[in-house]
PDB file of C-alpha atoms and ligand atoms in Angstrom:
ATOM      1  CA  SER P1226      92.098  88.324  84.989  1.00 76.00           C
ATOM      2  CA  VAL P1227      94.998  85.833  85.064  1.00 80.00           C
ATOM      3  CA  SER P1228      98.399  87.235  84.527  1.00 83.00           C
ATOM      4  CA  ALA P1229      99.495  86.583  81.009  1.00 82.00           C
ATOM      5  CA  PHE P1230     102.966  85.989  82.305  1.00 82.00           C
ATOM      6  CA  LEU P1231     101.657  83.264  84.799  1.00 81.00           C
ATOM      7  CA  LEU P1232      99.442  81.537  82.234  1.00 78.00           C
ATOM      8  CA  ASN P1233     102.212  81.229  79.763  1.00 81.00           C
ATOM      9  CA  ARG P1234     105.130  80.913  82.286  1.00 78.00           C
ATOM     10  CA  SER P1235     107.546  77.763  81.325  1.00 75.00           C
ATOM     11  CA  SER P1236     108.033  75.326  84.046  1.00 73.00           C
ATOM     12  CA  ASP P1237     111.721  75.618  84.101  1.00 73.00           C
ATOM     13  CA  LEU P1238     111.674  79.366  85.196  1.00 76.00           C
ATOM     14  CA  GLU P1239     112.623  79.741  88.687  1.00 87.00           C
ATOM     15  CA  ILE P1240     110.656  80.926  91.901  1.00 94.00           C
ATOM     16  CA  LEU P1241     113.313  83.467  93.011  1.00 95.00           C
ATOM     17  CA  SER P1242     111.657  83.898  96.382  1.00 95.00           C
ATOM     18  CA  GLU P1243     108.489  83.374  98.298  1.00 95.00           C
ATOM     19  CA  GLY P1244     107.187  85.266 101.481  1.00 94.00           C
ATOM     20  CA  TYR P1245     104.144  85.079 103.479  1.00 94.00           C
ATOM     21  CA  THR P1246     102.286  87.653 101.049  1.00 97.00           C
ATOM     22  CA  LYS P1247     104.138  87.573  97.676  1.00 97.00           C
ATOM     23  CA  VAL P1248     105.775  85.266  95.130  1.00 96.00           C
ATOM     24  CA  VAL P1249     108.731  86.551  92.994  1.00 97.00           C
ATOM     25  CA  TYR P1250     109.033  84.657  89.689  1.00 95.00           C
ATOM     26  CA  ASP P1251     112.085  84.688  87.454  1.00 94.00           C
ATOM     27  CA  THR P1252     111.249  85.646  83.743  1.00 93.00           C
ATOM     28  CA  ASP P1253     113.030  85.135  80.366  1.00 91.00           C
ATOM     29  CA  ASP P1254     114.256  88.582  80.586  1.00 93.00           C
ATOM     30  CA  PRO P1255     117.327  88.892  83.069  1.00 94.00           C
ATOM     31  CA  GLU P1256     116.213  92.264  84.262  1.00 96.00           C
ATOM     32  CA  LEU P1257     112.771  91.475  85.050  1.00 96.00           C
ATOM     33  CA  THR P1258     110.712  89.672  87.486  1.00 96.00           C
ATOM     34  CA  VAL P1259     106.789  89.115  87.906  1.00 96.00           C
ATOM     35  CA  ILE P1260     105.675  89.507  91.515  1.00 97.00           C
ATOM     36  CA  GLU P1261     102.206  87.930  92.335  1.00 96.00           C
ATOM     37  CA  PHE P1262     100.326  89.179  95.366  1.00 97.00           C
ATOM     38  CA  LYS P1263      98.732  86.309  97.600  1.00 97.00           C
ATOM     39  CA  ASP P1264      95.644  86.317  99.561  1.00 98.00           C
ATOM     40  CA  THR P1265      97.664  85.647 102.763  1.00 98.00           C
ATOM     41  CA  VAL P1266      97.524  88.257 105.456  1.00 98.00           C
ATOM     42  CA  THR P1267      99.779  88.027 108.589  1.00 96.00           C
ATOM     43  CA  ALA P1268     100.192  89.901 112.004  1.00 96.00           C
ATOM     44  CA  PHE P1269     102.302  90.133 115.173  1.00 92.00           C
ATOM     45  CA  ARG P1270     105.572  88.584 113.671  1.00 87.00           C
ATOM     46  CA  ASN P1271     103.272  86.060 111.695  1.00 88.00           C
ATOM     47  CA  ILE P1272     102.014  84.539 114.441  1.00 92.00           C
ATOM     48  CA  LYS P1273      98.411  85.320 113.365  1.00 97.00           C
ATOM     49  CA  ARG P1274      97.788  84.370 109.838  1.00 97.00           C
ATOM     50  CA  ALA P1275      94.815  83.908 107.505  1.00 97.00           C
ATOM     51  CA  THR P1276      93.862  83.754 103.866  1.00 98.00           C
ATOM     52  CA  ILE P1277      91.331  86.378 102.738  1.00 98.00           C
ATOM     53  CA  LYS P1278      89.902  85.780  99.176  1.00 98.00           C
ATOM     54  CA  GLY P1279      90.542  88.968  97.096  1.00 97.00           C
ATOM     55  CA  LYS P1280      92.902  90.583  99.413  1.00 98.00           C
ATOM     56  CA  GLY P1281      96.040  90.025  96.946  1.00 98.00           C
ATOM     57  CA  ARG P1282      94.131  91.828  94.079  1.00 98.00           C
ATOM     58  CA  LEU P1283      93.753  94.928  96.164  1.00 98.00           C
ATOM     59  CA  THR P1284      97.056  95.178  97.590  1.00 98.00           C
ATOM     60  CA  CYS P1285      98.508  94.641  94.198  1.00 98.00           C
ATOM     61  CA  ARG P1286      96.427  97.307  92.775  1.00 98.00           C
ATOM     62  CA  VAL P1287      96.993  99.925  95.433  1.00 98.00           C
ATOM     63  CA  SER P1288     100.812  99.055  95.175  1.00 98.00           C
ATOM     64  CA  SER P1289     100.675  99.506  91.250  1.00 98.00           C
ATOM     65  CA  LEU P1290      98.901 102.773  91.695  1.00 98.00           C
ATOM     66  CA  ILE P1291     101.248 104.144  94.350  1.00 98.00           C
ATOM     67  CA  MET P1292     104.567 102.857  92.585  1.00 98.00           C
ATOM     68  CA  GLY P1293     103.320 104.152  89.259  1.00 98.00           C
ATOM     69  CA  TYR P1294     102.488 107.601  91.038  1.00 98.00           C
ATOM     70  CA  LEU P1295     105.877 107.651  92.596  1.00 98.00           C
ATOM     71  CA  ASN P1296     107.696 106.908  89.149  1.00 98.00           C
ATOM     72  CA  SER P1297     105.503 109.765  87.676  1.00 98.00           C
ATOM     73  CA  LYS P1298     107.069 112.084  90.154  1.00 98.00           C
ATOM     74  CA  GLY P1299     110.517 111.237  89.348  1.00 98.00           C
ATOM     75  CA  LEU P1300     111.105 108.794  92.136  1.00 98.00           C
ATOM     76  CA  LYS P1301     112.654 105.549  91.122  1.00 98.00           C
ATOM     77  CA  THR P1302     110.728 102.249  91.949  1.00 98.00           C
ATOM     78  CA  HIS P1303     111.187  98.496  90.778  1.00 98.00           C
ATOM     79  CA  PHE P1304     107.485  98.694  89.207  1.00 98.00           C
ATOM     80  CA  VAL P1305     107.033  98.488  85.502  1.00 98.00           C
ATOM     81  CA  LYS P1306     103.558  97.525  84.917  1.00 97.00           C
ATOM     82  CA  ALA P1307     100.500  95.739  85.996  1.00 97.00           C
ATOM     83  CA  ASP P1308     100.069  92.061  84.929  1.00 95.00           C
ATOM     84  CA  GLY P1309      96.647  90.480  85.434  1.00 94.00           C
ATOM     85  CA  ASP P1310      94.782  91.150  88.617  1.00 95.00           C
ATOM     86  CA  ASN P1311      97.446  89.809  90.990  1.00 95.00           C
ATOM     87  CA  GLY P1312     100.629  90.443  89.154  1.00 96.00           C
ATOM     88  CA  GLN P1313     103.163  93.024  88.541  1.00 97.00           C
ATOM     89  CA  VAL P1314     106.090  93.153  86.006  1.00 97.00           C
ATOM     90  CA  CYS P1315     108.897  94.620  88.097  1.00 98.00           C
ATOM     91  CA  LEU P1316     112.654  95.186  87.722  1.00 98.00           C
ATOM     92  CA  LYS P1317     114.854  92.511  89.262  1.00 97.00           C
ATOM     93  CA  VAL P1318     116.631  93.922  92.543  1.00 98.00           C
ATOM     94  CA  ARG P1319     119.165  92.889  95.234  1.00 97.00           C
ATOM     95  CA  VAL P1320     116.993  93.874  98.242  1.00 97.00           C
ATOM     96  CA  ILE P1321     118.807  95.697 100.796  1.00 98.00           C
ATOM     97  CA  PRO P1322     118.127  94.122 104.291  1.00 98.00           C
ATOM     98  CA  VAL P1323     116.529  97.313 105.909  1.00 98.00           C
ATOM     99  CA  ARG P1324     113.385  98.545 106.409  1.00 98.00           C
ATOM    100  CA  ILE P1325     112.517 102.045 106.652  1.00 98.00           C
ATOM    101  CA  ILE P1326     109.637 103.169 108.663  1.00 98.00           C
ATOM    102  CA  MET P1327     108.156 106.686 108.528  1.00 98.00           C
ATOM    103  CA  ARG P1328     105.672 107.740 111.122  1.00 98.00           C
ATOM    104  CA  ASN P1329     103.392 110.822 111.029  1.00 98.00           C
ATOM    105  CA  ALA P1330     101.350 110.000 114.031  1.00 98.00           C
ATOM    106  CA  ALA P1331     101.523 107.351 116.946  1.00 98.00           C
ATOM    107  CA  ALA P1332     100.266 103.890 116.152  1.00 98.00           C
ATOM    108  CA  GLY P1333     101.573 100.290 116.572  1.00 96.00           C
ATOM    109  CA  SER P1334     104.865  99.637 117.947  1.00 96.00           C
ATOM    110  CA  ILE P1335     105.796 103.235 118.838  1.00 97.00           C
ATOM    111  CA  VAL P1336     102.673 103.230 121.198  1.00 97.00           C
ATOM    112  CA  ARG P1337     103.911 100.333 123.079  1.00 95.00           C
ATOM    113  CA  THR P1338     107.550 101.488 123.007  1.00 95.00           C
ATOM    114  CA  PHE P1339     106.960 104.958 124.452  1.00 96.00           C
ATOM    115  CA  GLY P1340     103.661 104.307 126.313  1.00 97.00           C
ATOM    116  CA  ILE P1341     101.841 107.246 124.490  1.00 97.00           C
ATOM    117  CA  PRO P1342      98.100 107.352 123.476  1.00 97.00           C
ATOM    118  CA  ALA P1343      97.352 106.097 119.826  1.00 95.00           C
ATOM    119  CA  GLY P1344      96.905 108.713 117.448  1.00 94.00           C
ATOM    120  CA  THR P1345      99.373 111.197 119.227  1.00 95.00           C
ATOM    121  CA  ALA P1346     100.625 113.619 116.895  1.00 93.00           C
ATOM    122  CA  LEU P1347     104.215 113.746 116.233  1.00 97.00           C
ATOM    123  CA  LYS P1348     106.006 117.202 115.922  1.00 97.00           C
ATOM    124  CA  HIS P1349     107.623 116.127 112.642  1.00 98.00           C
ATOM    125  CA  PRO P1350     107.787 112.785 110.853  1.00 98.00           C
ATOM    126  CA  VAL P1351     109.706 110.104 112.757  1.00 98.00           C
ATOM    127  CA  VAL P1352     112.083 107.895 110.870  1.00 98.00           C
ATOM    128  CA  GLU P1353     112.778 104.369 112.112  1.00 98.00           C
ATOM    129  CA  MET P1354     115.153 101.485 110.501  1.00 98.00           C
ATOM    130  CA  THR P1355     114.847  97.758 111.242  1.00 98.00           C
ATOM    131  CA  TYR P1356     117.106  94.881 109.960  1.00 98.00           C
ATOM    132  CA  LYS P1357     115.366  92.351 108.035  1.00 97.00           C
ATOM    133  CA  ASN P1358     116.065  89.384 109.748  1.00 95.00           C
ATOM    134  CA  ASN P1359     113.188  86.849 110.779  1.00 89.00           C
ATOM    135  CA  ASP P1360     115.382  84.969 113.018  1.00 93.00           C
ATOM    136  CA  LEU P1361     116.208  87.889 115.092  1.00 95.00           C
ATOM    137  CA  ASP P1362     112.717  89.253 114.945  1.00 92.00           C
ATOM    138  CA  ASN P1363     113.594  92.249 112.577  1.00 94.00           C
ATOM    139  CA  PRO P1364     115.366  94.384 115.463  1.00 97.00           C
ATOM    140  CA  ILE P1365     115.248  98.038 115.308  1.00 97.00           C
ATOM    141  CA  ILE P1366     118.655  99.425 114.331  1.00 98.00           C
ATOM    142  CA  ASN P1367     120.317 102.704 113.926  1.00 98.00           C
ATOM    143  CA  ARG P1368     122.671 104.066 111.058  1.00 98.00           C
ATOM    144  CA  ASP P1369     125.757 103.324 113.151  1.00 98.00           C
ATOM    145  CA  HIS P1370     124.456  99.765 113.749  1.00 98.00           C
ATOM    146  CA  ALA P1371     123.781  99.334 109.761  1.00 98.00           C
ATOM    147  CA  ASP P1372     127.247 100.536 108.721  1.00 98.00           C
ATOM    148  CA  ALA P1373     129.261  98.868 111.447  1.00 98.00           C
ATOM    149  CA  LEU P1374     127.719  95.489 110.943  1.00 97.00           C
ATOM    150  CA  GLY P1375     127.966  95.723 107.147  1.00 98.00           C
ATOM    151  CA  ILE P1376     123.974  95.690 106.558  1.00 98.00           C
ATOM    152  CA  ALA P1377     124.093  99.092 104.697  1.00 98.00           C
ATOM    153  CA  THR P1378     126.635 101.811 104.567  1.00 98.00           C
ATOM    154  CA  TYR P1379     126.029 105.454 105.795  1.00 98.00           C
ATOM    155  CA  GLU P1380     125.725 106.567 102.348  1.00 98.00           C
ATOM    156  CA  GLU P1381     122.961 103.974 101.794  1.00 98.00           C
ATOM    157  CA  THR P1382     120.939 104.539 104.819  1.00 98.00           C
ATOM    158  CA  GLU P1383     121.166 108.508 104.141  1.00 98.00           C
ATOM    159  CA  ALA P1384     119.828 107.812 100.551  1.00 98.00           C
ATOM    160  CA  MET P1385     117.112 105.622 101.711  1.00 98.00           C
ATOM    161  CA  ILE P1386     116.114 107.905 104.465  1.00 98.00           C
ATOM    162  CA  GLU P1387     116.009 110.987 102.106  1.00 98.00           C
ATOM    163  CA  THR P1388     113.899 109.172  99.591  1.00 98.00           C
ATOM    164  CA  SER P1389     111.489 107.881 102.222  1.00 98.00           C
ATOM    165  CA  ARG P1390     111.013 111.488 103.144  1.00 98.00           C
ATOM    166  CA  LYS P1391     109.960 112.459  99.803  1.00 98.00           C
ATOM    167  CA  VAL P1392     107.554 109.547  99.418  1.00 98.00           C
ATOM    168  CA  ASN P1393     106.172 110.601 102.889  1.00 98.00           C
ATOM    169  CA  SER P1394     105.545 114.030 101.806  1.00 98.00           C
ATOM    170  CA  LEU P1395     103.995 112.924  98.371  1.00 98.00           C
ATOM    171  CA  LEU P1396     101.781 110.226  99.828  1.00 98.00           C
ATOM    172  CA  CYS P1397     100.746 112.533 102.798  1.00 98.00           C
ATOM    173  CA  GLU P1398      99.472 114.773 100.186  1.00 98.00           C
ATOM    174  CA  LEU P1399      97.891 112.343  97.773  1.00 98.00           C
ATOM    175  CA  PHE P1400      96.055 110.377 100.337  1.00 98.00           C
ATOM    176  CA  ALA P1401      94.748 113.767 101.975  1.00 98.00           C
ATOM    177  CA  SER P1402      93.202 114.505  98.815  1.00 98.00           C
ATOM    178  CA  ILE P1403      91.053 111.487  99.041  1.00 98.00           C
ATOM    179  CA  GLY P1404      90.160 112.136 102.945  1.00 98.00           C
ATOM    180  CA  VAL P1405      92.703 109.600 104.236  1.00 98.00           C
ATOM    181  CA  GLN P1406      95.423 110.365 106.588  1.00 98.00           C
ATOM    182  CA  LEU P1407      98.882 108.389 106.235  1.00 98.00           C
ATOM    183  CA  VAL P1408      99.663 107.626 109.677  1.00 98.00           C
ATOM    184  CA  ASP P1409     102.790 105.580 108.906  1.00 98.00           C
ATOM    185  CA  PHE P1410     104.231 103.148 106.589  1.00 98.00           C
ATOM    186  CA  LYS P1411     107.169 100.856 105.734  1.00 98.00           C
ATOM    187  CA  ILE P1412     109.293 100.958 102.711  1.00 98.00           C
ATOM    188  CA  GLU P1413     112.080  98.834 101.257  1.00 98.00           C
ATOM    189  CA  PHE P1414     115.022  99.520  98.699  1.00 98.00           C
ATOM    190  CA  GLY P1415     117.056  97.455  96.512  1.00 98.00           C
ATOM    191  CA  TYR P1416     119.647  97.586  93.794  1.00 98.00           C
ATOM    192  CA  THR P1417     118.911  97.000  89.984  1.00 98.00           C
ATOM    193  CA  ALA P1418     121.644  95.154  87.929  1.00 94.00           C
ATOM    194  CA  ASP P1419     122.877  98.550  86.904  1.00 95.00           C
ATOM    195  CA  GLY P1420     123.483  99.498  90.456  1.00 97.00           C
ATOM    196  CA  THR P1421     120.421 102.007  90.557  1.00 98.00           C
ATOM    197  CA  MET P1422     118.703 102.279  94.204  1.00 98.00           C
ATOM    198  CA  VAL P1423     115.065 101.825  93.596  1.00 98.00           C
ATOM    199  CA  ILE P1424     111.978 101.248  95.997  1.00 99.00           C
ATOM    200  CA  THR P1425     110.851  97.786  96.023  1.00 98.00           C
ATOM    201  CA  ASP P1426     108.379  95.545  97.747  1.00 98.00           C
ATOM    202  CA  GLU P1427     104.956  97.090  98.040  1.00 98.00           C
ATOM    203  CA  ILE P1428     103.231 100.134  99.437  1.00 98.00           C
ATOM    204  CA  SER P1429      99.735  99.164 100.075  1.00 98.00           C
ATOM    205  CA  PRO P1430      97.076  98.832 102.915  1.00 98.00           C
ATOM    206  CA  ASP P1431      99.265  95.858 104.186  1.00 98.00           C
ATOM    207  CA  THR P1432     102.066  98.116 104.801  1.00 98.00           C
ATOM    208  CA  CYS P1433     101.025 101.270 105.670  1.00 98.00           C
ATOM    209  CA  ARG P1434      98.398 102.629 108.385  1.00 98.00           C
ATOM    210  CA  PHE P1435      95.701 104.820 106.874  1.00 98.00           C
ATOM    211  CA  ARG P1436      92.893 106.505 108.871  1.00 98.00           C
ATOM    212  CA  ASN P1437      89.682 107.796 107.168  1.00 98.00           C
ATOM    213  CA  MET P1438      89.650 111.366 107.911  1.00 98.00           C
ATOM    214  CA  SER P1439      85.837 111.865 108.350  1.00 98.00           C
ATOM    215  CA  ASP P1440      85.170 109.177 110.969  1.00 97.00           C
ATOM    216  CA  GLY P1441      88.819 107.833 112.118  1.00 96.00           C
ATOM    217  CA  ARG P1442      88.121 104.381 110.463  1.00 97.00           C
ATOM    218  CA  GLN P1443      91.104 102.259 110.012  1.00 98.00           C
ATOM    219  CA  MET P1444      91.894 101.393 106.278  1.00 98.00           C
ATOM    220  CA  ASP P1445      94.522  99.095 106.554  1.00 98.00           C
ATOM    221  CA  ARG P1446      96.022  95.835 107.932  1.00 98.00           C
ATOM    222  CA  ASP P1447      95.109  96.931 111.408  1.00 98.00           C
ATOM    223  CA  ARG P1448      91.490  95.772 110.683  1.00 98.00           C
ATOM    224  CA  TYR P1449      93.120  92.200 110.452  1.00 98.00           C
ATOM    225  CA  ARG P1450      95.323  92.783 113.454  1.00 97.00           C
ATOM    226  CA  TYR P1451      92.662  93.952 115.605  1.00 96.00           C
ATOM    227  CA  ASP P1452      89.803  92.016 114.409  1.00 97.00           C
ATOM    228  CA  GLN P1453      87.537  94.828 113.189  1.00 97.00           C
ATOM    229  CA  GLY P1454      86.326  92.984 110.180  1.00 94.00           C
ATOM    230  CA  ASP P1455      85.374  94.316 106.657  1.00 96.00           C
ATOM    231  CA  ILE P1456      88.822  93.854 105.464  1.00 98.00           C
ATOM    232  CA  ILE P1457      87.993  93.524 101.816  1.00 98.00           C
ATOM    233  CA  ASP P1458      85.389  96.069 101.677  1.00 98.00           C
ATOM    234  CA  THR P1459      87.772  98.669 103.390  1.00 98.00           C
ATOM    235  CA  TYR P1460      90.631  97.583 101.129  1.00 98.00           C
ATOM    236  CA  GLN P1461      88.135  97.994  98.016  1.00 98.00           C
ATOM    237  CA  GLU P1462      86.840 101.433  99.216  1.00 98.00           C
ATOM    238  CA  LEU P1463      90.583 102.842  99.566  1.00 98.00           C
ATOM    239  CA  THR P1464      91.277 101.323  96.072  1.00 98.00           C
ATOM    240  CA  ASN P1465      88.237 103.256  94.372  1.00 98.00           C
ATOM    241  CA  ARG P1466      89.316 106.596  95.851  1.00 98.00           C
ATOM    242  CA  LEU P1467      92.789 106.267  94.990  1.00 98.00           C
ATOM    243  CA  GLU P1468      91.640 105.248  91.434  1.00 98.00           C
ATOM    244  CA  LYS P1469      89.476 108.309  91.106  1.00 97.00           C
ATOM    245  CA  ALA P1470      92.599 110.573  92.316  1.00 97.00           C
ATOM    246  CA  LEU P1471      95.072 109.294  89.956  1.00 95.00           C
TER     247      LEU P1471
HETATM  248  O1  LIG S1702     104.403  97.584 113.901  1.00 67.76           O
HETATM  249  P1  LIG S1702     104.802  98.879 113.721  1.00 67.76           P
HETATM  250  O2  LIG S1702     103.935 100.204 114.396  1.00 67.76           O
HETATM  251  O3  LIG S1702     106.173  99.382 114.036  1.00 67.76           O
HETATM  252  O4  LIG S1702     104.617  99.114 112.158  1.00 67.76           O
HETATM  253  C1  LIG S1702     104.988 100.515 111.328  1.00 67.76           C
HETATM  254  C2  LIG S1702     104.307 100.452 110.010  1.00 67.76           C
HETATM  255  O5  LIG S1702     105.141  99.458 109.252  1.00 67.76           O
HETATM  256  C3  LIG S1702     102.865 100.028 109.784  1.00 67.76           C
HETATM  257  O6  LIG S1702     102.268 100.577 108.890  1.00 67.76           O
HETATM  258  C4  LIG S1702     102.989  98.564 109.496  1.00 67.76           C
HETATM  259  O7  LIG S1702     101.928  98.128 108.577  1.00 67.76           O
HETATM  260  C5  LIG S1702     104.451  98.499 108.757  1.00 67.76           C
HETATM  261  N1  LIG S1702     105.123  97.185 108.809  1.00 67.76           N
HETATM  262  C6  LIG S1702     105.282  96.549 107.751  1.00 67.76           C
HETATM  263  N2  LIG S1702     105.958  95.211 107.762  1.00 67.76           N
HETATM  264  C7  LIG S1702     106.673  95.008 108.783  1.00 67.76           C
HETATM  265  C8  LIG S1702     106.387  95.742 109.995  1.00 67.76           C
HETATM  266  C9  LIG S1702     105.800  97.020 109.944  1.00 67.76           C
HETATM  267  O8  LIG S1702     104.773  96.817 106.628  1.00 67.76           O
HETATM  268  N3  LIG S1702     107.459  93.688 108.930  1.00 67.76           N
END
């Protein structure tokens, strides 16, 4: 189904921002946006790009389910409600230009940085932060960098990391219950108009690494990164399992 908002949107409403995978629309309500998930997928600093029909519907659905679940557990997110197949009504936020990455096992960049085998278990979850800045290739930063450079204060990064740890615990448990290991994920934060810090952006197979516990199959964007195929079927399978669990 097409988003009711997008169908009825008056043409004088602005697009607030557009990225590679999502469009954020202004609405008549000063506190709300509508986010549309696109079928585009990218990898390796957006060098590799494609359009995969039906992908946006699936990342939108998974992110709605996860954000709704986090809301139900008392964590604050931007998610208000789903709107059609590819849309979400969300709180309008000012995004903090920091990405928090949580890792439970080694995959992706940590494998390259430390020269360790993919899949290496980590003694405890590892938190990383990057500065959201495409011109600088989104460098890794620490809390000193963030505070000293005016990107985010110590207080803010502490709050973001604490919430990310809670999200990690909740999602590890949720995904384990559907036979999926949460290997790592990326999470972003922003402020609503009243100054509340909330989880924003998306949490989906485009922004997490998931491994099927029974056969080690990758169930995330690595299928696109490493040309493993069956992207839609795999995202759909993950969605079906999550729908049953929630
Ligand atoms: O590439 P790397 O191993 O650092 O990614 C860690 C996690 O963060 C992965 O789940 C990846 O999908 C996610 N990520 C993301 N968006 C980025 C960078 C990383 O969703 N720009």
